[in-house]
Coordinates of C-alpha atoms in Angstrom, one line a residue:
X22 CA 89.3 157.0 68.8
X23 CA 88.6 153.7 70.2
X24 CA 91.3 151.4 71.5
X25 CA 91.3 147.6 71.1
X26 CA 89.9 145.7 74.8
X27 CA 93.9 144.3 75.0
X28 CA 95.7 148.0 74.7
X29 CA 93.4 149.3 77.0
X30 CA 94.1 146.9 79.4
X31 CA 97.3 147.3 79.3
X32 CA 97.5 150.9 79.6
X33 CA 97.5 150.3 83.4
X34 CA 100.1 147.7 84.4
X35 CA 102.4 149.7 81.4
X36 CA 101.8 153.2 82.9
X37 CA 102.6 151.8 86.2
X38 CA 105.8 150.1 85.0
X39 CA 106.4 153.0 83.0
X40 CA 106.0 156.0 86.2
X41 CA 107.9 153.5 89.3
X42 CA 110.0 151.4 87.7
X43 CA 111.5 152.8 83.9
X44 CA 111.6 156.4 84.6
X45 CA 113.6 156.1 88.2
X46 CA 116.0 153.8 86.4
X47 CA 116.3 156.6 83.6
X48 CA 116.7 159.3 86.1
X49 CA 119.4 157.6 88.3
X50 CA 121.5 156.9 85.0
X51 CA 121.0 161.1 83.9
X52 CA 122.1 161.8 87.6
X53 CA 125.2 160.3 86.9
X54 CA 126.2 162.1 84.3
X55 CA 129.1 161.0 82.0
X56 CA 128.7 157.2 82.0
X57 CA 131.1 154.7 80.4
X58 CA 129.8 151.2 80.0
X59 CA 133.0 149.8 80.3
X60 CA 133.3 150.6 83.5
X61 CA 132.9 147.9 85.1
X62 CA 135.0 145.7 82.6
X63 CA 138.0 148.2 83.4
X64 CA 138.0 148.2 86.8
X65 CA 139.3 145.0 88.5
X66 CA 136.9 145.7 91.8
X67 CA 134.1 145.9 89.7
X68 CA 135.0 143.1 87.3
X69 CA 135.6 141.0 90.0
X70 CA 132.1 141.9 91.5
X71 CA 130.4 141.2 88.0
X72 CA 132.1 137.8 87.2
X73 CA 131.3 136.1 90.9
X74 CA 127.7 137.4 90.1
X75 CA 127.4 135.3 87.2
X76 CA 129.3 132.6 88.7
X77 CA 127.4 132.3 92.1
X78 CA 124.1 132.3 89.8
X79 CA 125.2 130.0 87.3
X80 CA 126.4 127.5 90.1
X81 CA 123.4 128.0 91.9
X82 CA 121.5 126.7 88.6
X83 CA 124.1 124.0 87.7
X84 CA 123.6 122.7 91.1
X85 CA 119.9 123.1 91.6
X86 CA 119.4 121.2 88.4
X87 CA 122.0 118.6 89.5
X88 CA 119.9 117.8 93.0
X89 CA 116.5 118.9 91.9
X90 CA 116.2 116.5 88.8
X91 CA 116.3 113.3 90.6
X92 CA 114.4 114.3 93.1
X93 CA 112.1 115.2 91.7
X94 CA 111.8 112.4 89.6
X95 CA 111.4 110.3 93.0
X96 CA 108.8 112.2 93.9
X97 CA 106.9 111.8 91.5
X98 CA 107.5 108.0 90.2
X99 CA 107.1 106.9 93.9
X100 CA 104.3 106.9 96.7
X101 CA 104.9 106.8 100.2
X102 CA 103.7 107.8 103.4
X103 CA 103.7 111.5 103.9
X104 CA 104.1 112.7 100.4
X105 CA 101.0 115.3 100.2
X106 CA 103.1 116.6 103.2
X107 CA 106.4 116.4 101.1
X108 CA 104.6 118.2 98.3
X109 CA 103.0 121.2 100.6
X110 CA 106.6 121.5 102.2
X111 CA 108.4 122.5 99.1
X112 CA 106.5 125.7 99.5
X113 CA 107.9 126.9 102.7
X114 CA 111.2 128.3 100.7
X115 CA 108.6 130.2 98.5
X116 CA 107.1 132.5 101.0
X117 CA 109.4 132.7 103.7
X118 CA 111.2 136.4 103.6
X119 CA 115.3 136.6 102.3
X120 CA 116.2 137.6 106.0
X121 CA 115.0 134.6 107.6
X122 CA 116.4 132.4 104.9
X123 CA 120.1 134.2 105.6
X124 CA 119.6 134.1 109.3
X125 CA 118.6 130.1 108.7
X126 CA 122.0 129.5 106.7
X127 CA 123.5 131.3 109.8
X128 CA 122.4 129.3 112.0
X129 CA 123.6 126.2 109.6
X130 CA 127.0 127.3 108.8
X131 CA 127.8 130.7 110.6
X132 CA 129.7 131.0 113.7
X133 CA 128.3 128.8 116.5
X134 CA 126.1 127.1 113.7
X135 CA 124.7 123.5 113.4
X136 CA 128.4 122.6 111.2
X137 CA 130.5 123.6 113.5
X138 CA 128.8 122.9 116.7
X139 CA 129.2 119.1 114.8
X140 CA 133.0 119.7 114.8
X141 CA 132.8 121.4 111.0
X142 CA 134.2 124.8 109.7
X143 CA 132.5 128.5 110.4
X144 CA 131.6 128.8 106.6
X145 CA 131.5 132.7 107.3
X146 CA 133.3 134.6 104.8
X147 CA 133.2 131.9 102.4
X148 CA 131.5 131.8 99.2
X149 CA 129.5 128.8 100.3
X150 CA 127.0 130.3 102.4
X151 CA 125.6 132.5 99.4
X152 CA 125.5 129.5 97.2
X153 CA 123.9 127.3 100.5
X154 CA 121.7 130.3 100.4
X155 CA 120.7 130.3 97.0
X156 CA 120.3 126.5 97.3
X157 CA 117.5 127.0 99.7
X158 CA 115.4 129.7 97.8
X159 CA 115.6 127.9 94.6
X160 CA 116.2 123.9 94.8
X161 CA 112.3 123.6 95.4
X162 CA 111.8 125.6 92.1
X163 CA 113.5 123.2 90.4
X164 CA 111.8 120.1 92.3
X165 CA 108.2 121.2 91.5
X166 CA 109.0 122.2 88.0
X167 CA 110.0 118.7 87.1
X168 CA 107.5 117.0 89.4
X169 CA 105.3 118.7 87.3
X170 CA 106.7 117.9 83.9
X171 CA 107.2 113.9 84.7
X172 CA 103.2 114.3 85.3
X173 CA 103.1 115.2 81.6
X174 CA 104.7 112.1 80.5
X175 CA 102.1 109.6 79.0
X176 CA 102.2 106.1 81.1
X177 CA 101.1 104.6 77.2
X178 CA 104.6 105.9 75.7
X179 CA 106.7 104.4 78.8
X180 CA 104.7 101.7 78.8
X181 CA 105.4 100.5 75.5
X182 CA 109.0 101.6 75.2
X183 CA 109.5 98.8 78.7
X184 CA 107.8 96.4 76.4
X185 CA 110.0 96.6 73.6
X186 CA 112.8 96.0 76.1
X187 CA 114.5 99.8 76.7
X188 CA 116.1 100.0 80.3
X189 CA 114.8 102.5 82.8
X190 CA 117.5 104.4 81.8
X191 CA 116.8 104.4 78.4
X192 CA 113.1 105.2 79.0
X193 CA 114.9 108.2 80.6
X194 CA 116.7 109.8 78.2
X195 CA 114.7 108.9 74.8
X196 CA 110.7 109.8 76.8
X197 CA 110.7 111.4 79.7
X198 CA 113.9 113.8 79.5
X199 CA 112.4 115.5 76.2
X200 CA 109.6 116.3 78.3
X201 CA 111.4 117.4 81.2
X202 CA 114.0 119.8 79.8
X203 CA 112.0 122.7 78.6
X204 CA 110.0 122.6 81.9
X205 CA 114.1 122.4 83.4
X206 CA 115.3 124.9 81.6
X207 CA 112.1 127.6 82.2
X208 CA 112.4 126.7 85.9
X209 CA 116.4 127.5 85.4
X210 CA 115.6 130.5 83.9
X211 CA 113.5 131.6 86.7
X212 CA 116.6 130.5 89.0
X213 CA 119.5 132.9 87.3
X214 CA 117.2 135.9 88.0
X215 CA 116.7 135.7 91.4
X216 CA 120.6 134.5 92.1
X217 CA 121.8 137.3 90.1
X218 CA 119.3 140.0 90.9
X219 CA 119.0 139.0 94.6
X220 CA 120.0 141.6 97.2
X221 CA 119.0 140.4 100.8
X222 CA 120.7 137.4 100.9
X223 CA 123.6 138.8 99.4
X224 CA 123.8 141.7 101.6
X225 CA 124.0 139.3 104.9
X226 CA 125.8 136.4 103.7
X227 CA 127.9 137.4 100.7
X228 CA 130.3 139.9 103.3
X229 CA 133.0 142.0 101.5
X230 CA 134.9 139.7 99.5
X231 CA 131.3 137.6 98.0
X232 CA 129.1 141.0 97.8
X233 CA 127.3 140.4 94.6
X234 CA 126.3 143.2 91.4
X235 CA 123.2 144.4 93.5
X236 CA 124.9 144.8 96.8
X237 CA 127.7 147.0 94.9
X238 CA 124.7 149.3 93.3
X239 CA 123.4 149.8 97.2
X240 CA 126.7 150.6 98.1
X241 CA 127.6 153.2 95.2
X242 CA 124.2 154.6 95.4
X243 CA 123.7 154.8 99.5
X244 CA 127.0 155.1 100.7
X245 CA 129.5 156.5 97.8
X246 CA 126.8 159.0 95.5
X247 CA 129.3 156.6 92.7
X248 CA 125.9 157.2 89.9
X249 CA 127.6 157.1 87.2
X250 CA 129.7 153.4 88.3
X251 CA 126.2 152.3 89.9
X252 CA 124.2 153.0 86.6
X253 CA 126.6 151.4 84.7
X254 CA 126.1 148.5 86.8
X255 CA 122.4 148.4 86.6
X256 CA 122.7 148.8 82.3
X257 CA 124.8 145.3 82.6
X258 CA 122.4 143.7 85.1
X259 CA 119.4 144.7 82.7
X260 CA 121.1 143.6 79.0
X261 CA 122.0 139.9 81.0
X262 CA 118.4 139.6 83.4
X263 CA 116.3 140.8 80.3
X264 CA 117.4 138.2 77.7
X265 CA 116.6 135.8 80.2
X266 CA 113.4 137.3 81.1
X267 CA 112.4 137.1 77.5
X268 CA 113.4 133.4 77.1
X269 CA 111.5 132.2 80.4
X270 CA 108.4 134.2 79.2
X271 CA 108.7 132.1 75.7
X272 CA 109.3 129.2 77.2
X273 CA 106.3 129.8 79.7
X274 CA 103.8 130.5 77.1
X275 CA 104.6 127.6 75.4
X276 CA 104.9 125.2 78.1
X277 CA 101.3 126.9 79.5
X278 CA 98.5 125.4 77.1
X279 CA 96.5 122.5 77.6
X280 CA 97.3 119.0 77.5
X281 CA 95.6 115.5 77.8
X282 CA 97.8 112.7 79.0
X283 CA 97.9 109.4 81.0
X284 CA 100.4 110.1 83.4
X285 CA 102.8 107.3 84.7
X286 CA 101.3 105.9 88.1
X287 CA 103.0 106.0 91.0
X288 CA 104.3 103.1 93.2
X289 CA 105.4 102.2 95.9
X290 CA 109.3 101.4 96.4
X291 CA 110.1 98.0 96.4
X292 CA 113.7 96.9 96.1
X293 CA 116.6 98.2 98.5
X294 CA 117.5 100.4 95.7
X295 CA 114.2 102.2 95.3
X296 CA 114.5 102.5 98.9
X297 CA 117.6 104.2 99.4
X298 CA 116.3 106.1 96.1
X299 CA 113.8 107.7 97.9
X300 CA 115.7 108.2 101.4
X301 CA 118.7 110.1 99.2
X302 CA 116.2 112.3 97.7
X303 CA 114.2 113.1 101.1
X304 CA 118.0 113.9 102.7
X305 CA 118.8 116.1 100.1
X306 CA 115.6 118.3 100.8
X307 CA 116.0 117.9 104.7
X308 CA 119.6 119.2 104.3
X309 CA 119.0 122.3 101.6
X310 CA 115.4 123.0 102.5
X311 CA 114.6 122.2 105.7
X312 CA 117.7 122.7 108.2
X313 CA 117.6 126.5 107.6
X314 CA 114.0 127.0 108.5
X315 CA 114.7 124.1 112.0
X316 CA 117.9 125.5 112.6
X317 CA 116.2 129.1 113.7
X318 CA 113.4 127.9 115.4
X319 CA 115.3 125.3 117.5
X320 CA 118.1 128.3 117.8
X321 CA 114.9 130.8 119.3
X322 CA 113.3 127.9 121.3
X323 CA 116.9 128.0 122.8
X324 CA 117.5 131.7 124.0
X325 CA 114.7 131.2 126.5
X326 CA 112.2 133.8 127.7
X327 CA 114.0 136.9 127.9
X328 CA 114.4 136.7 124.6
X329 CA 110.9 136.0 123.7
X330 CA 109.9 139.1 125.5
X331 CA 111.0 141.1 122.0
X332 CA 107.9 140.2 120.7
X333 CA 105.9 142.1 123.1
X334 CA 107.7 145.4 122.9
X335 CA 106.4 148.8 121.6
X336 CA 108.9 148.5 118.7
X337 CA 107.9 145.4 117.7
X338 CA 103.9 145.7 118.1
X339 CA 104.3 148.7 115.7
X340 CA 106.5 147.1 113.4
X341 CA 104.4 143.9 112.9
X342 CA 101.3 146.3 112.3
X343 CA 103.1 148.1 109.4
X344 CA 104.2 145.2 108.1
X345 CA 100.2 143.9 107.9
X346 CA 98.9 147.4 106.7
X347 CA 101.4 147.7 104.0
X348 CA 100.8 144.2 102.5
X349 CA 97.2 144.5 102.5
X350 CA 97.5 147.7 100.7
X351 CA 100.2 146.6 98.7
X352 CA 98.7 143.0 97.4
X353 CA 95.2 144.9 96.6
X354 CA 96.9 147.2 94.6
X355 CA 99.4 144.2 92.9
X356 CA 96.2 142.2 92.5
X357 CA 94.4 145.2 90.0
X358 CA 97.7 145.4 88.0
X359 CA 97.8 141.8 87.9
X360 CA 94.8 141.1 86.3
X361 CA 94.8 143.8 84.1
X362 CA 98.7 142.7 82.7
X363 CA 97.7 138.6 82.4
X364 CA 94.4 139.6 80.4
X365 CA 96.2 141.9 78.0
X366 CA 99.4 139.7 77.8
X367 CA 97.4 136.5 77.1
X368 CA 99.1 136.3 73.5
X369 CA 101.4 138.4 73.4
X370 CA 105.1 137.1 74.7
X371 CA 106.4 140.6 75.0
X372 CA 104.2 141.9 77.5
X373 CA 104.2 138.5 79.5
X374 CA 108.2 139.7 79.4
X375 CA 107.3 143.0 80.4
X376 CA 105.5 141.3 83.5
X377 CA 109.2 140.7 84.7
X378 CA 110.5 143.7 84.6
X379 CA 110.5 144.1 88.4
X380 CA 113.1 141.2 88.3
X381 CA 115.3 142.4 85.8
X382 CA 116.0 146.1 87.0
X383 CA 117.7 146.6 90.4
X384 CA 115.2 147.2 92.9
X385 CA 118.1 149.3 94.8
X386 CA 118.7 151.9 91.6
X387 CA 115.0 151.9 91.1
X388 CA 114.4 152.9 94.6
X389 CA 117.3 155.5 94.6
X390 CA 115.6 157.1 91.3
X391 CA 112.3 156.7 92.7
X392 CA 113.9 159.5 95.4
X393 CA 115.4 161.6 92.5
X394 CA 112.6 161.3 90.0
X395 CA 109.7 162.4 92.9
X396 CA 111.4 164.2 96.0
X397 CA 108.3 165.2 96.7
X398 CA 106.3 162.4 97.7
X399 CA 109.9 161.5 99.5
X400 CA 108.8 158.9 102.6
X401 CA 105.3 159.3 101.9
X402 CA 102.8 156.4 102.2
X403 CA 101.5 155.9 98.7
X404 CA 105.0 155.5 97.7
X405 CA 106.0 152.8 99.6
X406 CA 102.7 151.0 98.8
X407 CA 103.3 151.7 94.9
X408 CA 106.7 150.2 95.3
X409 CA 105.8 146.9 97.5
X410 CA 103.0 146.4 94.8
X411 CA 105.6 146.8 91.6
X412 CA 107.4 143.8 93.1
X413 CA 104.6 141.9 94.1
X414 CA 102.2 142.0 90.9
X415 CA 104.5 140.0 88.6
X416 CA 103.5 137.1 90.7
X417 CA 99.8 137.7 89.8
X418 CA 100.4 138.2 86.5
X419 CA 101.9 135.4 86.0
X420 CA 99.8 132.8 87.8
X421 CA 97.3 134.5 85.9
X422 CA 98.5 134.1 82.6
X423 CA 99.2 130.2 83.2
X424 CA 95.9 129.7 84.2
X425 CA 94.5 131.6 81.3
X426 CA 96.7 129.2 78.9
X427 CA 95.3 126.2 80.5
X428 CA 91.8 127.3 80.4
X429 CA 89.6 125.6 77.3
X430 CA 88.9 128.3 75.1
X431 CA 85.5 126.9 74.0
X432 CA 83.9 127.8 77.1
X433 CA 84.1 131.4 76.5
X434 CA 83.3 131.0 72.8
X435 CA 80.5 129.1 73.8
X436 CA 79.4 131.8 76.1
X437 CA 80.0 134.5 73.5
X438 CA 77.7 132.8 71.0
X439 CA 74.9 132.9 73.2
X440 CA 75.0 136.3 73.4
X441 CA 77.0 136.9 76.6
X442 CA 78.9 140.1 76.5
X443 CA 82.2 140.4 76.8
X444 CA 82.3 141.5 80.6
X445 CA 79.6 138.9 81.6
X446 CA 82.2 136.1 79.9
X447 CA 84.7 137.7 82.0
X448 CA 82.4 138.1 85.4
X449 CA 80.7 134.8 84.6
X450 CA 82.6 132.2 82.9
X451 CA 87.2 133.4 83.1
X452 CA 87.0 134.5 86.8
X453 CA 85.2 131.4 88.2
X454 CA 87.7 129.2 87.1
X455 CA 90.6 131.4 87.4
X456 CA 90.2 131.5 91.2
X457 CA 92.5 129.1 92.2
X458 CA 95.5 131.0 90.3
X459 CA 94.5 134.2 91.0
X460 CA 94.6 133.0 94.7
X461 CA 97.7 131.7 94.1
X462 CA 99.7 134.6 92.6
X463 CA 98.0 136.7 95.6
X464 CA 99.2 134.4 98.2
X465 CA 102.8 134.8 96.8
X466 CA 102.5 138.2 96.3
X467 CA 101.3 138.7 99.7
X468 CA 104.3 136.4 101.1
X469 CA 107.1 138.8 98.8
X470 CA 105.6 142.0 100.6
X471 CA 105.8 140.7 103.9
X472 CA 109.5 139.9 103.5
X473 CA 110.1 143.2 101.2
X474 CA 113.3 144.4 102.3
X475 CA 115.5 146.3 99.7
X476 CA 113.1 149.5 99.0
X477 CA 112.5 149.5 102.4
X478 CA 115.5 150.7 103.2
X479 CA 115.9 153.5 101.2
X480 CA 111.6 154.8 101.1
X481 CA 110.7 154.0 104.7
X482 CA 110.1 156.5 107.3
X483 CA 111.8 155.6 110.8
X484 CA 108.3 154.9 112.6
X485 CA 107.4 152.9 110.0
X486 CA 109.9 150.2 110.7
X487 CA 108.8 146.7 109.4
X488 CA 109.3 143.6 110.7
X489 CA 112.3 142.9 107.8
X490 CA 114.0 146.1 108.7
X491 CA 113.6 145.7 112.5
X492 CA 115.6 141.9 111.9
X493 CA 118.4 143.9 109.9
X494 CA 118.9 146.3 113.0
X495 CA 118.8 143.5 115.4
X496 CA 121.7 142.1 113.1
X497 CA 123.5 144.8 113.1
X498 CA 123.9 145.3 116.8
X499 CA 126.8 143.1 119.1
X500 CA 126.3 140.9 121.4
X501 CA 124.4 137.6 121.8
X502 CA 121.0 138.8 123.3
X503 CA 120.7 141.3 120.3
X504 CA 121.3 138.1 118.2
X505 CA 118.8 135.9 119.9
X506 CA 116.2 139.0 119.3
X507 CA 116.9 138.8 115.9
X508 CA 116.4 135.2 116.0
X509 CA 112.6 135.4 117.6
X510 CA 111.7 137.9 115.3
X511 CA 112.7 135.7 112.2
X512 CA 110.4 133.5 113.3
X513 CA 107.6 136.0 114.2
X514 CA 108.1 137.1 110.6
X515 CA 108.1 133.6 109.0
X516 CA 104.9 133.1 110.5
X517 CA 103.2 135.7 109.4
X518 CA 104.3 135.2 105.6
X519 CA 103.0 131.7 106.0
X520 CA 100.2 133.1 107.7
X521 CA 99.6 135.2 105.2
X522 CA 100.3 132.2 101.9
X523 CA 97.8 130.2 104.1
X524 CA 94.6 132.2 104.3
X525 CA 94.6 133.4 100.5
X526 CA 95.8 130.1 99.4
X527 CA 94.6 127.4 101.4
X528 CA 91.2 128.7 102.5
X529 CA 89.5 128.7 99.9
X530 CA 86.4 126.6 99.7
X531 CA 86.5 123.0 98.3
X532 CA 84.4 124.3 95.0
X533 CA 86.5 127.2 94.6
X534 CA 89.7 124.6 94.8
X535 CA 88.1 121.9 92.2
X536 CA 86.9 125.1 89.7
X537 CA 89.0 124.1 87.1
X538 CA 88.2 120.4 87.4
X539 CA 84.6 121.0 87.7
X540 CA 84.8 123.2 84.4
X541 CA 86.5 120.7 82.3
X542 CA 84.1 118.0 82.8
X543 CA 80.9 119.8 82.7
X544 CA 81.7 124.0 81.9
X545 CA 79.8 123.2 78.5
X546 CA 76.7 122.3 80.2
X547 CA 76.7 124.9 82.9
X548 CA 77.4 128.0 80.1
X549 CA 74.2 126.9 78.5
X550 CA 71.8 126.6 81.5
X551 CA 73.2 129.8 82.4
X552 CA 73.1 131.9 78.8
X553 CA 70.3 130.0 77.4
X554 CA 67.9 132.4 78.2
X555 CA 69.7 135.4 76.5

C-alpha cells in the first residue's frame, strides 16, 4: 500500500511526538493511579497555585500588549539613528537561556539589586519579579509582531483616509488596528504559553508563595512521588495550553500567506511630541529588555578576577563542552524533524498544532515519564539528545511552515510542468529559498538547547553537568563568591547562545540572505533556464 508524500512525512515528527512526549505523559498519569481531576479545584494549595498561574500569564499578556503596541508602532512609523541596531536588539531576549534572564531580574530587583541600591524595595518574594521576568522574555514578542503587522498596512489606504480629514488617531483605530490585532493577538497567544508553561523562571523567582502550575508538578513528581496530584495538574495545564495552541496555529496559517502592499514610509520625528514619542518607547525597552541583560554583566565585571577564574576550572571546561556537544547533536536531530513536520503540516492546521505540543505538555511530567516509560535507557546519551531535540524542533517547524506560506506557489508548479520531479522541486526550487527560515528556526533552536534546563535535571548524568545546571548549583550555594560565580557563568552562557543564534543566523552569505527577494523578482526565469532542458 502506498501512502500519500504528506502522511509519510509525517510519520516521523508524529512517531517522535508520539514515543518522547505522549506516551511519558500517559505513563506518569497510569503511575498515579486513582486520579480525580478535581483535585486541584478542591484543594486550596493547589487552587491557589492554579489561579496565580493564569493570573501571572494573563498579566504578563495584558501588560505586554499594553507596552509593546506603542512601541512598536514607533518603531516602525519613525526613523532614527540606530534603529537597524534597535531592531537586531529585540532578539537578545529570544536566545538568551531562562537562568540568565532570572539571574538578570536579580540583579534588577533582588537583594542588593539595581532598585534598591537606588534607595527602592528588595522585590524578592514578591510577585513582581515573575511578572518583571515574564516582561523581559516576552515584551519583544509582542514589539516585533506589531512592527511587523504596521509594515502590512498599505501607505495608499492611510494616505487617503489623512486626505479626507481623519485624525491620526482615527487612522488608528479604523486602518491600521484591523491590521494589527490578529498579528496582536497570535503574538499573545504565543505569550500565555510560555508564562503559563514556563518552569525556569518560575523556579528561581516565583519562591514559595509565587511558585507557578509547572514548579508544583516538579515538586509532586521530584520531591513528594504526589502522581496522581501532579498528573492531575498536567491534564489542566494541557486542556488550557492546547486550546491556545490550536488558536495561535489558526491564526498563524492565516496570517502566513503572501501579500503585496505599499507600506507607510517612515520618518523622521519632528515635533517635541514625536520626540518624546520615540524617547518613551526606547525607555520602556531599556528598562524591560535591556537592564536584565546590563545588570549581570556590569554585576560580573564587578566581582573582579577571582571570580573570573570559574571560567577556567575543570568543572566548568567540561560543562561548557557538554553543553556544545549536546546542542549540536540535539539541533541536527530538531532540524530532520523540523523539516519533515513543516512540509507535511503545510495545509493542514492540526498538525501545525501538533508542532506545539512540546509547549503545551509539562516538560517536568514528560521527563519524569520519560524515566518510568524507558528505565532502561535511564541517563543514557541518546535520551537526553532525543529530549533537547523534542523542545527545540517546534521552532523549525514553525519558521518553516511560515516561510512555506509565503513562498509563491507558481514557482514549484512551474517547475513541476517542466518535468521536474518532485524531489528535484524540493532539492532545487523550496530549499533555495527556504534558507533563510530554516536558518532561522535552527538558530533558535540552537539558542533553546543551550539554555535547556528543566529535563536536564531529571535525565542528566552528574559528569554531564551543563552550563544551565552548573548556574542552578552556583545558586543554590551561600555566600557572595558562590553568587558572583554564578554571575560569570551567566554570562559565559549568554554568550554562547548568542554565539551560537549568530553563526547559523547571521552568517549566512548575502545570496543566501536575499533568496527570497531574488526569487520573487526573477524565480520564474531561473526555473526555466534550469528545467528547460528536461
Amino acid at each position: 500500500m502506498k501512502f500519500p508524500p504528506r502522511l509519510a512525512l509525517a510519520a516521523l515528527p508524529l512517531a517522535f511526538l508520539l514515543v518522547l512526549l505522549v506516551a511519558p505523559a500517559i505513563r506518569l498519569l497510569v503511575e498515579g493511579g486513582q486520579l480525580s481531576l478535581w483535585t486541584p479545584w478542591q484543594d486550596a494549595y493547589l487552587r491557589r497555585r492554579m489561579v496565580w498561574s493564569l493570573v501571572q500569564a494573563l498579566s504578563t499578556c495584558a501588560l505586554s500588549g499594553l507596552l509593546g503596541l506603542p512601541v512598536a508602532w514607533v518603531l516602525a512609523r519613525f526613523e532614527f539613528a540606530g534603529r537597524s541596531w534597535v531592531l537586531h536588539g529585540l532578539m537578545l531576549p529570544f536566545v538568551v537561556p531562562t537562568l540568565v534572564a532570572a539571574m538578570g531580574v536579580l540583579a534588577v530587583l533582588g537583594p542588593q539589586g539595581v532598585l534598591q541600591s537606588l534607595g527602592g524595595p528588595d522585590l524578592q518574594g514578591s510577585p513582581w519579579l515573575l511578572i518583571y521576568g515574564n516582561l523581559f522574555f516576552n515584551l519583544c514578542l509582542v514589539v516585533r509582531a506589531s512592527t511587523e503587522a504596521l509594515g502590512q498596512v498599505g501607505a495608499t489606504r492611510v494616505a487617503a483616509a489623512r486626505t479626507l480629514g481623519a485624525t491620526p488617531w482615527r487612522v488608528f483605530w479604523r486602518i491600521e488596528w484591523p491590521a494589527i490585532a490578529p498579528w496582536l493577538l497570535s503574538a499573545l497567544c504565543l505569550v500565555f504559553l510560555y508564562c503559563f508553561s514556563g518552569f525556569g523562571l518560575a523556579l528561581v523567582l516565583g519562591g514559595q508563595d509565587y511558585a507557578t502550575v509547572e514548579v508544583e508538578i516538579y515538586t509532586l513528581v521530584a520531591h513528594e512521588l504526589e502522581l496522581a496530584q501532579a498528573g492531575a495538574l498536567a491534564l489542566w495545564m494541557l486542556a488550557l495550553t492546547g486550546g491556545v495552541a490550536l488558536a495561535y496555529a489558526a491564526l498563524a496559517r492565516r496570517l502566513a500567506t503572501p501579500q503585496r502592499h505599499d507600506p507607510v514610509p517612515r520618518r523622521r520625528p519632528s515635533s517635541a511630541l514625536q520626540w518624546a514619542s520615540l524617547c518613551l518607547a526606547l525607555m520602556v525597552l531599556a528598562v524591560f529588555c535591556a537592564a536584565p541583560l546590563l545588570a549581570i554583566l556590569v554585576r560580573a565585571a564587578a566581582a573582579g578576577w577571582p571570580a573570573w577564574q570559574v571560567v577556567l576550572d575543570t568543572t566548568t571546561l567540561q560543562a561548557l563542552w557538554n553543553s556544545l556537544r549536546f546542542t549540536v547533536m540535539a539541533v541536527a536531530l530538531a532540524t530532520l524533524l523540523g523539516v519533515a513536520h513543516a512540509l507535511a503540516a503545510r495545509r493542514s492546521v492540526v498538525l501545525r498544532a501538533l508542532a506545539f505540543l512540546p509547549f503545551v505538555l509539562s516538560p517536568v511530567a514528560v521527563a519524569f515519564g520519560l524515566l518510568l516509560l524507558y528505565p532502561q535507557w535511564t541517563a543514557s546519551l541518546g535520551l537526553l539528545v532525543c529530549a533537547y531535540a523534542l523542545l527545540a524542533y517546534p521552532f523549525v517547524a514553525q519558521s518553516l511552515a511560515a516561510g512555506l506560506d509565503a513562498m509563491p506557489e507558481h514557482l514549484a508548479q512551474a517547475a513541476r510542468s517542466l518535468g521536474a520531479s518532485p524531489w528535484h522541486v524540493f532539492w532545487r526550487v523550496t530549499l533555495p529559498l527556504l534558507r533563510p527560515a530554516l536558518r532561522r528556526g535552527m538558530a533558535f533552536a540552537a539558542a533553546t538547547a543551550v539554555g535547556e534546563f528543566a529535563v536536564t535535571l531529571f535525565l542528566s548524568r552528574p559528569e554531564w553537568a551543563t552550563l544551565t545546571t552548573l548556574v542552578y548549583e552556583y545558586l543554590g550555594r551561600p555566600g557572595s563568591a558562590n553568587r558572583d560565580a554564578a554571575l560569570v557563568l551567566a554570562c559565559l552562557l549568554m554568550a554562547l547562545a548568542l554565539l551560537a543564534f549568530t553563526v547559523i543566523e547571521w552568517a549566512a552569505p548575502p545570496r543566501v540572505r536575499h533568496a527570497r527577494h531574488h526569487a520573487s523578482r526573477h524565480g520564474q526565469h531561473r526555473i526555466e533556464k534550469e528545467w528547460g532542458r528536461a
